[in-house]
mmCIF file of C-alpha atoms and ligand atoms in Angstrom:
data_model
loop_
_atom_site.group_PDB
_atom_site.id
_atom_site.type_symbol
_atom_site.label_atom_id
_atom_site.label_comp_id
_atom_site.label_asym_id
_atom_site.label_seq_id
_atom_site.Cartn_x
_atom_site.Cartn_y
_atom_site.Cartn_z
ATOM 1 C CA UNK W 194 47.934 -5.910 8.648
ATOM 2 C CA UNK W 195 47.071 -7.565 12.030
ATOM 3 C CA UNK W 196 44.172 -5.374 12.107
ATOM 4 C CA UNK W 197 42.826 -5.861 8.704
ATOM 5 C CA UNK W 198 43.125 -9.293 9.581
ATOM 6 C CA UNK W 199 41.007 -8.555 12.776
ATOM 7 C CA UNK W 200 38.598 -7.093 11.000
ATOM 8 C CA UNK W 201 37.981 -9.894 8.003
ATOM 9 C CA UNK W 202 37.603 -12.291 10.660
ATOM 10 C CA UNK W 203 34.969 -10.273 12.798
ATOM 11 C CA UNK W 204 33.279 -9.250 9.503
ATOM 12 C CA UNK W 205 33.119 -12.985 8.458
ATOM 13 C CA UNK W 206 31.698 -13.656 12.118
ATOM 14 C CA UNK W 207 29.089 -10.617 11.872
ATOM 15 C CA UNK W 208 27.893 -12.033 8.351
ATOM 16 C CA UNK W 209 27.526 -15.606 10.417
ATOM 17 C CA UNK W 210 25.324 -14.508 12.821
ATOM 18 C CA UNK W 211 23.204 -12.352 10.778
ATOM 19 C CA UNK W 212 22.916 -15.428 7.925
ATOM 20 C CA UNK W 213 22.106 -17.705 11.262
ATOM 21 C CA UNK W 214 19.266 -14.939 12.399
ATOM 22 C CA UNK W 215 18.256 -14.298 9.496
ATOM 23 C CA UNK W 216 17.320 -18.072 8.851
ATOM 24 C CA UNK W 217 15.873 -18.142 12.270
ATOM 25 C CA UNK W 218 13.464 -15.406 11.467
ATOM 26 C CA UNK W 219 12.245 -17.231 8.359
ATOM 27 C CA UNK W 220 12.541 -20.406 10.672
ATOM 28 C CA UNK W 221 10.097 -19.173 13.135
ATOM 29 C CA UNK W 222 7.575 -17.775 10.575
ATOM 30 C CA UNK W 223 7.157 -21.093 8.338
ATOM 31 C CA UNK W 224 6.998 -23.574 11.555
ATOM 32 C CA UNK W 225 3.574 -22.794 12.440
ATOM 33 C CA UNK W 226 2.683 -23.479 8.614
ATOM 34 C CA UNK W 227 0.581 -26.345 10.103
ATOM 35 C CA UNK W 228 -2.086 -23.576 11.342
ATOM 36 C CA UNK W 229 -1.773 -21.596 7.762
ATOM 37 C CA UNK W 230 -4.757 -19.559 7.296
ATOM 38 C CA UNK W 231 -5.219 -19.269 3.522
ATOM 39 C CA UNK W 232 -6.911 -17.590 1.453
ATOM 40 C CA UNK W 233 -7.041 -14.292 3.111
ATOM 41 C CA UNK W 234 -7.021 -10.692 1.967
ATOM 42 C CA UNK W 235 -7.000 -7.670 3.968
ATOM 43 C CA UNK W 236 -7.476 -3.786 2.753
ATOM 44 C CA UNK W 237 -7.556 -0.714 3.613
ATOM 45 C CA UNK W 238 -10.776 1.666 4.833
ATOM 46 C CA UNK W 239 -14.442 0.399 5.187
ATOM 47 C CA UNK W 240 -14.567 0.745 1.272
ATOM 48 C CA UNK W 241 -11.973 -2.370 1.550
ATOM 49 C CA UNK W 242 -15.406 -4.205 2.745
ATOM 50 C CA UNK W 243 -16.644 -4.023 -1.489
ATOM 51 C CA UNK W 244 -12.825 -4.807 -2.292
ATOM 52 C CA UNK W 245 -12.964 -8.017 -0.906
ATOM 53 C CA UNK W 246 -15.682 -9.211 -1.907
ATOM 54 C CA UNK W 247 -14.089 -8.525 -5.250
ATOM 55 C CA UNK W 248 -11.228 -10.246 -4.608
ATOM 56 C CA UNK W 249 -12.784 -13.180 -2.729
ATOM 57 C CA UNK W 250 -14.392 -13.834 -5.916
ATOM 58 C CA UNK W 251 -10.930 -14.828 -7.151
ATOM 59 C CA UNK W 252 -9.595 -16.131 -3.838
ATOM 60 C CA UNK W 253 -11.981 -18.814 -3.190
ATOM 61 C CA UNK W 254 -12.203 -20.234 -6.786
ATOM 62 C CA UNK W 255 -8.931 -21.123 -6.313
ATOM 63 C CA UNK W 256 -7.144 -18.026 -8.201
ATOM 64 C CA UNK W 257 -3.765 -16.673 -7.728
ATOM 65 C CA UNK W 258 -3.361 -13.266 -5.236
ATOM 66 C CA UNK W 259 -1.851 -11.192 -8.181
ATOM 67 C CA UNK W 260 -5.488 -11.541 -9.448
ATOM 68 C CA UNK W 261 -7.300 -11.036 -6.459
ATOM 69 C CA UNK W 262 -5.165 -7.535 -5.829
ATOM 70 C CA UNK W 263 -5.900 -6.552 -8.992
ATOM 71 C CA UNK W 264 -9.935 -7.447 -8.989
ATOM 72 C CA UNK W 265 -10.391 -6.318 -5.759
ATOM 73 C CA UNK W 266 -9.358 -2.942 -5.915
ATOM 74 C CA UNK W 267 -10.970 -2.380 -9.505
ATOM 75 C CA UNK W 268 -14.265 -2.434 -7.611
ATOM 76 C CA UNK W 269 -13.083 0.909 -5.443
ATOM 77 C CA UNK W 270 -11.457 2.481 -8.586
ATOM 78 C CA UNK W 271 -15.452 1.678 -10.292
ATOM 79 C CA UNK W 272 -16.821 3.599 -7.747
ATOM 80 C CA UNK W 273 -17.495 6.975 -8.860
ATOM 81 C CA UNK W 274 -18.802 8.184 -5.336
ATOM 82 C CA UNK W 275 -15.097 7.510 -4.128
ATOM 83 C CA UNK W 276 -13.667 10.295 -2.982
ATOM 84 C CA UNK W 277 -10.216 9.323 -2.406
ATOM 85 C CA UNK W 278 -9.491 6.583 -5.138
ATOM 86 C CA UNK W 279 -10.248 6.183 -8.798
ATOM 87 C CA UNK W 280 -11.420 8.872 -11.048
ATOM 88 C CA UNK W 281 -14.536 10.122 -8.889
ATOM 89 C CA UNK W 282 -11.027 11.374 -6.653
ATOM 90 C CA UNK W 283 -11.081 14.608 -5.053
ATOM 91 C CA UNK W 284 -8.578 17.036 -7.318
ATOM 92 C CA UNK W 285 -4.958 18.495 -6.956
ATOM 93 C CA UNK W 286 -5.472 22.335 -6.401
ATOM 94 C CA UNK W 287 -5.411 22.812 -10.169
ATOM 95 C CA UNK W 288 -8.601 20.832 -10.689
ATOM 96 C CA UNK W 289 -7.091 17.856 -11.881
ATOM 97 C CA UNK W 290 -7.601 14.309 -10.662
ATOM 98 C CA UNK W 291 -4.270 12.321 -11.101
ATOM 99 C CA UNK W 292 -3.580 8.768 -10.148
ATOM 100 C CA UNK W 293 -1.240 6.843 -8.615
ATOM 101 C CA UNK W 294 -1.299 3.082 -8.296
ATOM 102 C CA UNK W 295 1.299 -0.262 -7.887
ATOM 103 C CA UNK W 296 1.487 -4.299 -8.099
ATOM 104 C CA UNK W 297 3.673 -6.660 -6.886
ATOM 105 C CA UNK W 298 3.545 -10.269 -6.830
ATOM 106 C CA UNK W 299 5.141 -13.479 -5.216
ATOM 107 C CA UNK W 300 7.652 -13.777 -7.243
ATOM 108 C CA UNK W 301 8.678 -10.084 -6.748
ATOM 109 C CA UNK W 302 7.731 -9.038 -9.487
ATOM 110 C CA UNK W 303 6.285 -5.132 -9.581
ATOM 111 C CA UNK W 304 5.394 -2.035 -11.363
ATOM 112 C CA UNK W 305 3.862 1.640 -10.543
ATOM 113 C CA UNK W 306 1.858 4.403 -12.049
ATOM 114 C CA UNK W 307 2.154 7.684 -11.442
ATOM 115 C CA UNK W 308 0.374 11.482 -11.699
ATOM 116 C CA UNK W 309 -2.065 9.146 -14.085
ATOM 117 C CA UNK W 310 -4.737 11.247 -15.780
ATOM 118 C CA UNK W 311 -8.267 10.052 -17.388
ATOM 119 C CA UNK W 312 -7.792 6.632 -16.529
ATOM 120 C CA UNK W 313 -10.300 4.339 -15.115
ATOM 121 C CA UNK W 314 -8.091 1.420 -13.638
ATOM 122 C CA UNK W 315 -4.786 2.810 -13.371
ATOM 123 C CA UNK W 316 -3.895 -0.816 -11.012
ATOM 124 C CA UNK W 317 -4.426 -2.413 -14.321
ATOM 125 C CA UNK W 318 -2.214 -0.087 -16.200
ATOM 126 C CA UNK W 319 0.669 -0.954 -13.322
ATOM 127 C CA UNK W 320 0.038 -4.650 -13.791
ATOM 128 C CA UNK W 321 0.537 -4.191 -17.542
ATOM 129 C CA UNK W 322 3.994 -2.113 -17.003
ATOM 130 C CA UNK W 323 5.060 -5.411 -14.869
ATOM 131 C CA UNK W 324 4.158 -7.954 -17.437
ATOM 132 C CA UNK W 325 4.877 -5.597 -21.053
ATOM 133 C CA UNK W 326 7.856 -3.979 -19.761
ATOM 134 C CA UNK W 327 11.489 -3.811 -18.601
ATOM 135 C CA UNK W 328 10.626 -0.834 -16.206
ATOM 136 C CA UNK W 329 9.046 -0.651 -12.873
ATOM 137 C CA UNK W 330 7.793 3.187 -12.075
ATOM 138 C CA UNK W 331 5.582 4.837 -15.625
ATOM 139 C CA UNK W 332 4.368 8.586 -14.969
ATOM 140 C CA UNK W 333 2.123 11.081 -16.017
ATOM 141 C CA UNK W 334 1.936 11.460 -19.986
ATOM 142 C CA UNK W 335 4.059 8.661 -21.267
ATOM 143 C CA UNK W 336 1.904 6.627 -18.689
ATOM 144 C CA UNK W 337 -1.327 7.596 -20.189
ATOM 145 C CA UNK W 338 0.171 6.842 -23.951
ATOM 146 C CA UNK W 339 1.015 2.789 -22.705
ATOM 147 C CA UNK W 340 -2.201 2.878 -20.940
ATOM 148 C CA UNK W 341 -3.925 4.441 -24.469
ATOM 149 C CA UNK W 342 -1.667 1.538 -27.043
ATOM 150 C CA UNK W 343 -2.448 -0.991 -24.872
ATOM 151 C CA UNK W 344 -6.354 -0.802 -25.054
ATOM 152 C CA UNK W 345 -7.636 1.494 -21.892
ATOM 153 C CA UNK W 346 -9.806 4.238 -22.817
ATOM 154 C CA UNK W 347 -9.478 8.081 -22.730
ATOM 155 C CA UNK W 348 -12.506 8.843 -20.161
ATOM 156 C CA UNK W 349 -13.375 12.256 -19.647
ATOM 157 C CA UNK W 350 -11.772 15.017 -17.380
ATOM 158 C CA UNK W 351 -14.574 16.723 -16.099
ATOM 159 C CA UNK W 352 -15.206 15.748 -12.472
ATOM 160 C CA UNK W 353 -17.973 14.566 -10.711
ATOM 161 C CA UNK W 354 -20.369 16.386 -9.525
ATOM 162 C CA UNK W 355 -19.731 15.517 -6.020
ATOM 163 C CA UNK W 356 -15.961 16.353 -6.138
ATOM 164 C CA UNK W 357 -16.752 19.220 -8.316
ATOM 165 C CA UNK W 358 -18.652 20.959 -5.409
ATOM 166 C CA UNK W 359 -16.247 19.901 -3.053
ATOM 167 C CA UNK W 360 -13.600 21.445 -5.350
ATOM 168 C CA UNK W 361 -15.028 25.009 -5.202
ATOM 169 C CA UNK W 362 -15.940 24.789 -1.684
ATOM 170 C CA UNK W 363 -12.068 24.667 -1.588
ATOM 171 C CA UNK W 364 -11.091 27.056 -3.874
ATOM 172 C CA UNK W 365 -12.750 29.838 -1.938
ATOM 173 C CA UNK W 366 -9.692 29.253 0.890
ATOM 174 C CA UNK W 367 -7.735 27.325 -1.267
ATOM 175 C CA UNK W 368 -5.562 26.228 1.749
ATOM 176 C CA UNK W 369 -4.026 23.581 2.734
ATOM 177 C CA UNK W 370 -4.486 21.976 5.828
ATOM 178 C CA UNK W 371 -5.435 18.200 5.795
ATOM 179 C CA UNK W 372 -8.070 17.402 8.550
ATOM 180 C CA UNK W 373 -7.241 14.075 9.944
ATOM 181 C CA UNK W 374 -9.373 10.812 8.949
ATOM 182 C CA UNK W 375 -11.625 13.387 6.872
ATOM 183 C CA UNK W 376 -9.436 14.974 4.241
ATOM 184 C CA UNK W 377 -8.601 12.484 2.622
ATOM 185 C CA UNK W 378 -6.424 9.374 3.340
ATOM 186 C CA UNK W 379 -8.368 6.520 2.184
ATOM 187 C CA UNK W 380 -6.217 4.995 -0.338
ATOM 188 C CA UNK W 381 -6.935 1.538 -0.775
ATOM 189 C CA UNK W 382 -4.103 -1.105 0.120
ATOM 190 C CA UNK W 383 -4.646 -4.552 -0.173
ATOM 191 C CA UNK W 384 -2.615 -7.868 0.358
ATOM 192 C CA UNK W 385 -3.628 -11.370 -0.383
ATOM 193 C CA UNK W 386 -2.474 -14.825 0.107
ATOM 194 C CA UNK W 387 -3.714 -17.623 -1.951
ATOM 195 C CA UNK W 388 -4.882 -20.871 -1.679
ATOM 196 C CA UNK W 389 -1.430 -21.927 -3.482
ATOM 197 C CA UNK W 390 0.118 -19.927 -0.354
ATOM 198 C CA UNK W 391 1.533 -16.761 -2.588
ATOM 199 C CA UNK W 392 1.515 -13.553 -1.348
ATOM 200 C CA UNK W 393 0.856 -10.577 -3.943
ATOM 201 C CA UNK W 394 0.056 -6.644 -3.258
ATOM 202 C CA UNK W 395 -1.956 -3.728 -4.364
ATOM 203 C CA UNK W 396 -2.082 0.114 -3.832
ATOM 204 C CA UNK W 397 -4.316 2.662 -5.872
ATOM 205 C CA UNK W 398 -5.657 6.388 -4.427
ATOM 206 C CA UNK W 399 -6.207 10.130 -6.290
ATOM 207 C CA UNK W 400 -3.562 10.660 -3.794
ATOM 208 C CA UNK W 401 -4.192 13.551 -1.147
ATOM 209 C CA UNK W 402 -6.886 16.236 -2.136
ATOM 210 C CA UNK W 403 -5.978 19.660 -3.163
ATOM 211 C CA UNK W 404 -1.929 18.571 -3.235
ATOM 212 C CA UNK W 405 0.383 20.625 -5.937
ATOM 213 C CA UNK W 406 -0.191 19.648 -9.697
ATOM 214 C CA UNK W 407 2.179 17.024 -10.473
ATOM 215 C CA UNK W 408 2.805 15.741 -6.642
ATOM 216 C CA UNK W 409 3.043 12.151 -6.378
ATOM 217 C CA UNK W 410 2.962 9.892 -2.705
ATOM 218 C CA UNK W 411 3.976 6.793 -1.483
ATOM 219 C CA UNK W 412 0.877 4.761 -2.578
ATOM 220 C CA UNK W 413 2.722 3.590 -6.462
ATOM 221 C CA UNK W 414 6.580 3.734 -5.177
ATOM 222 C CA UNK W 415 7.730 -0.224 -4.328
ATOM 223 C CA UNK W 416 8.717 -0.275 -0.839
ATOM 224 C CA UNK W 417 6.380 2.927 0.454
ATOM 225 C CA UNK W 418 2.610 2.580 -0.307
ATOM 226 C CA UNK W 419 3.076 -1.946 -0.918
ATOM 227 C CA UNK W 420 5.514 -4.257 -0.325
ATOM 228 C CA UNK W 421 5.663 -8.094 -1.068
ATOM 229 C CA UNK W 422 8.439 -10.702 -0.398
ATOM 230 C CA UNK W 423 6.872 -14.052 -0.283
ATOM 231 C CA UNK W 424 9.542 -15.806 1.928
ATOM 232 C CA UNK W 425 7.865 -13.160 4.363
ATOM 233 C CA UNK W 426 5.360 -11.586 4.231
ATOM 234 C CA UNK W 427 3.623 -8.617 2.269
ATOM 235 C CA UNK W 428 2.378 -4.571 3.712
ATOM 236 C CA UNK W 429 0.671 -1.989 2.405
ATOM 237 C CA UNK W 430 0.155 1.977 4.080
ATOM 238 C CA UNK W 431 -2.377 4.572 3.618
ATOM 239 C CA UNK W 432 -2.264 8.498 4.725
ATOM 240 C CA UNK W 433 0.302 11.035 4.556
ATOM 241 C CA UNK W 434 2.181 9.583 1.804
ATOM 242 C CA UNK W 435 5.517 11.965 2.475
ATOM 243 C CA UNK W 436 5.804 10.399 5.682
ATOM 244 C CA UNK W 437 5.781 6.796 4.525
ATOM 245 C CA UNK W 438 7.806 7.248 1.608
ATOM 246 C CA UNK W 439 10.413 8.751 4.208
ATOM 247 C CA UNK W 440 11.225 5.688 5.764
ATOM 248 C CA UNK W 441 10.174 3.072 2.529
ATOM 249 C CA UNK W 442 7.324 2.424 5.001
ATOM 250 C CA UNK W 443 5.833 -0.875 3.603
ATOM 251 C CA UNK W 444 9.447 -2.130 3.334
ATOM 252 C CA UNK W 445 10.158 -1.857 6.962
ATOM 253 C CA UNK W 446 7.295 -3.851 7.698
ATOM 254 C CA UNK W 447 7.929 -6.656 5.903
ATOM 255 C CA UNK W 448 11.495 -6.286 7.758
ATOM 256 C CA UNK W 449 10.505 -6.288 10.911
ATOM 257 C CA UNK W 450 8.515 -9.353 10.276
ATOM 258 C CA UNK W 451 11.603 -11.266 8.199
ATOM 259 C CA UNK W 452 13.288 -10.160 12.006
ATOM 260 C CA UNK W 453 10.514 -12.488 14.030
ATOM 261 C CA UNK W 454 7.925 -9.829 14.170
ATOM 262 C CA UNK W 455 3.981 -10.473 14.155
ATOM 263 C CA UNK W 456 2.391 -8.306 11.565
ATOM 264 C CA UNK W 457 1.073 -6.465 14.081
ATOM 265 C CA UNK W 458 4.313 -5.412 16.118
ATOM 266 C CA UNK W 459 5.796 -5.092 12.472
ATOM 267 C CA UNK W 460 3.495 -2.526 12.023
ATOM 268 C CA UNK W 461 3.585 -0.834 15.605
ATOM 269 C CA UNK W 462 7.213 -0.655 15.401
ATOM 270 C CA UNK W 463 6.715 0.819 11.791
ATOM 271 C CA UNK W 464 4.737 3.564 13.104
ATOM 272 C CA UNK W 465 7.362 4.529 16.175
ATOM 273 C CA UNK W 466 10.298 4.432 13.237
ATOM 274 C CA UNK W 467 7.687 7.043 11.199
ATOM 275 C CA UNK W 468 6.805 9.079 14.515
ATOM 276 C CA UNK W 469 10.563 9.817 15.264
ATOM 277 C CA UNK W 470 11.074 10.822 11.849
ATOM 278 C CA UNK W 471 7.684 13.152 11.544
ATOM 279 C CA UNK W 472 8.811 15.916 13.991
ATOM 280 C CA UNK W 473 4.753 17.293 13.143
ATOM 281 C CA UNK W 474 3.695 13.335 13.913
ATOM 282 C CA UNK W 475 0.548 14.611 15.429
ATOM 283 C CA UNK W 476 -0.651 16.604 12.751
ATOM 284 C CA UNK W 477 -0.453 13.062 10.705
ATOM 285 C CA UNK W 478 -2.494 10.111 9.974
ATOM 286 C CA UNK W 479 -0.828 6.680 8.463
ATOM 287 C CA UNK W 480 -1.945 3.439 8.550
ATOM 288 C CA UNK W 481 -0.171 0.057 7.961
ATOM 289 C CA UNK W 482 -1.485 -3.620 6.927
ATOM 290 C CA UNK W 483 0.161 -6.383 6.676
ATOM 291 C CA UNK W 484 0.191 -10.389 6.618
ATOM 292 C CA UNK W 485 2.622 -13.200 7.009
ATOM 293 C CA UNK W 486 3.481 -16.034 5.207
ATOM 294 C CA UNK W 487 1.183 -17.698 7.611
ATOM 295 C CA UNK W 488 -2.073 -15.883 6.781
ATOM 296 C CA UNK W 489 -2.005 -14.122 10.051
ATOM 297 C CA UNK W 490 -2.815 -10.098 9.726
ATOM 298 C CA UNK W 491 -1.800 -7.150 11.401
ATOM 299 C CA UNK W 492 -2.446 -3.834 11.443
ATOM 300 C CA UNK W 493 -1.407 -0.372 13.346
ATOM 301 C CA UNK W 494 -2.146 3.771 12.637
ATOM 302 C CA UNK W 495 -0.350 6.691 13.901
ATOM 303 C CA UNK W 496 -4.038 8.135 15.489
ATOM 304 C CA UNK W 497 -7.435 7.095 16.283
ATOM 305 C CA UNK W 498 -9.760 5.568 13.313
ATOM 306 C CA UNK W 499 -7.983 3.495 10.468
ATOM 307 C CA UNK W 500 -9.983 0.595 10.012
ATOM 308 C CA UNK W 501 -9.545 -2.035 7.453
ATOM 309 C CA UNK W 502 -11.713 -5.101 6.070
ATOM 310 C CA UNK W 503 -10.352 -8.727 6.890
ATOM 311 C CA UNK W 504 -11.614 -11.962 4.717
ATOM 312 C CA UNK W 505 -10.860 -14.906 6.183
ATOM 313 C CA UNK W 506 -12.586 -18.483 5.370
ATOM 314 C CA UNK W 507 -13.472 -19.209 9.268
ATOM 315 C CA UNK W 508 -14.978 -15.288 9.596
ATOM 316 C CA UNK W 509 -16.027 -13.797 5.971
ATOM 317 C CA UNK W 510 -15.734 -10.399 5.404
ATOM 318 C CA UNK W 511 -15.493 -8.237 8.613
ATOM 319 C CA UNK W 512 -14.477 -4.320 9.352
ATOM 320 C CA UNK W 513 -12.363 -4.044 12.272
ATOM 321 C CA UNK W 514 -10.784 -0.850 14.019
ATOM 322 C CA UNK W 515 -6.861 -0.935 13.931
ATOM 323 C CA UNK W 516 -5.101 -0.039 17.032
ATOM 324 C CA UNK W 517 -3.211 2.908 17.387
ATOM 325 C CA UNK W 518 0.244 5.113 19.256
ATOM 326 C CA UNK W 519 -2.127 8.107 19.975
HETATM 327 N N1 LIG U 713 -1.039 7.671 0.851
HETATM 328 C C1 LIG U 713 -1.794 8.506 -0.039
HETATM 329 C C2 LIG U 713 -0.939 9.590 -0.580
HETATM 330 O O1 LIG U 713 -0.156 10.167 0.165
HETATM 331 C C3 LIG U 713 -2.972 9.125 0.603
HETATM 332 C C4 LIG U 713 -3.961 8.195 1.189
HETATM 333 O O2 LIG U 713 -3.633 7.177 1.778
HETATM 334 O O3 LIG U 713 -5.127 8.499 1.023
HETATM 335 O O4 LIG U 713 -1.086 9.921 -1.720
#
């Protein structure tokens, strides 16, 4: 009895301390609110450089982040000489390109698409399972039939002629062995804050190139590819999706920045967590992004050469190299 009492009263101690941290955390982020750097949006890859120019267009006329996400990375999933997001995607070794996309905004709101076939904007399609739905994750056919009721087109499944060739320069191995950087991580993430100070999140990719019919990554699962809590902050990854998905990579960054965490040591320490979980971590490429509540950015890859775009009102629209463990 004596040491179920004990235990109630450490419990009720722990709980203390952790509701006293936890407040803290969230303490320490808002008090520099005077220097709030807002709007800003950050994505993935140099092809994040178009994306926010997209989403700036939003952004600066005083829209909300949801729509920025969403118009920004429309402009990657347009481009048909995009190898790695969007229809112009590079297929899965049975020729097909599938989709996999997700949304989330400030007030937590979210919704994914998965294994997504002959759609143009499959972020749209997401944002429409958020707002027209009770669910959160829509896949493969009965994706494609809400996407087809609710006004998006059937395009066609040929691919392009660029992927095409790469396709059958494939086939005549047909193995599988991702070459870091070059075959093919470059989803696009992106994560906004608004003039209004609301966070929101997007993630859309073909996924990786040549991967099994019907495989599906991190980049449209809440928590893995994008994450957004707007008391905090918001994260989004890119590369070897089973990896992130392993340790709800996007989620643990917005953790470790609820703890105290800059975005960049958010991400860092996202990446070590990954790395001791990934005993083949050097065969691997990931990437994380994130921003606080504040505006301020971070980012951090496993290897050499993850960039991303940054759009700030002092700087405009610049590339910059992440750094990285190896
Ligand atoms: N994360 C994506 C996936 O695993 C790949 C990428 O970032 O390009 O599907």
């Amino acid at each position: 009895m004596s040491t179920r009492r004990n235990f109630l009263k450490l419990s009720a101690f722990t709980a203390g301390l952790f509701t006293i941290n936890k407040s803290k955390a969230i303490e320490n982020i808002a008090r520099s609110n005077a220097k709030q750097i807002k709007p800003v949006v950050i994505s993935t890859w140099s092809h994040g450089m178009a994306a926010n120019e997209g989403a700036w267009k939003v952004l600066s006329s005083n829209g909300t982040a949801l729509d920025a996400v969403e118009k920004g990375v429309m402009v990657t999933e347009d481009d048909l000489t995009n190898l790695s997001v969007g229809l112009g995607g590079l297929p899965d070794r049975d020729g097909h390109v599938t989709l996999d996309a997700s949304i989330m905004d400030e007030k937590g709101r979210c919704a994914g698409v998965a294994f997504l076939e002959r759609i143009k904007h499959p972020i749209s399609v997401a944002r429409m399972v958020m707002e027209k739905t009770p669910h959160v994750l829509m896949v493969g056919e009965g994706a494609q039939k809400f996407a087809l009721d609710n006004g998006f087109k059937l395009e066609s499944k040929e691919l392009t002629p660029e992927a095409d060739k790469a396709y059958k320069e494939w086939l005549k191995k047909s193995e599988y062995k991702p070459v870091i950087n070059i075959e093919n991580h470059d989803t696009i993430g992106m994560v906004a804050l608004d003039a209004h100070g609301n966070l929101s999140g997007s993630c859309t990719t073909s996924g990786l190139a040549y991967k099994m019919h019907g495989r599906v990554g991190d980049s449209p699962i809440i928590g893995a590819g994008m994450y957004v809590d707007n008391e905090v902050g918001a994260a989004c990854a890119t590369g070897l999706g089973e990896t992130v998905l392993k340790i709800c990579g996007s989620y643990q960054v917005v953790e470790f920045m609820r703890q105290g965490l800059s975005p960049e040591e958010a991400c860092k320490k996202t990446v070590e967590r990954l790395i001791k979980k990934s005993p083949n971590y050097k065969d691997v490429q990931v990437g994380f992004l994130a921003l606080n509540k504040n505006g301020e950015h971070g980012a951090y890859s496993l290897q050499k050469g993850f960039n991303y775009a940054l759009y700030t009102p002092e700087n405009g629209n610049k590339l910059f190299d992440a750094k990285s463990f190896i």
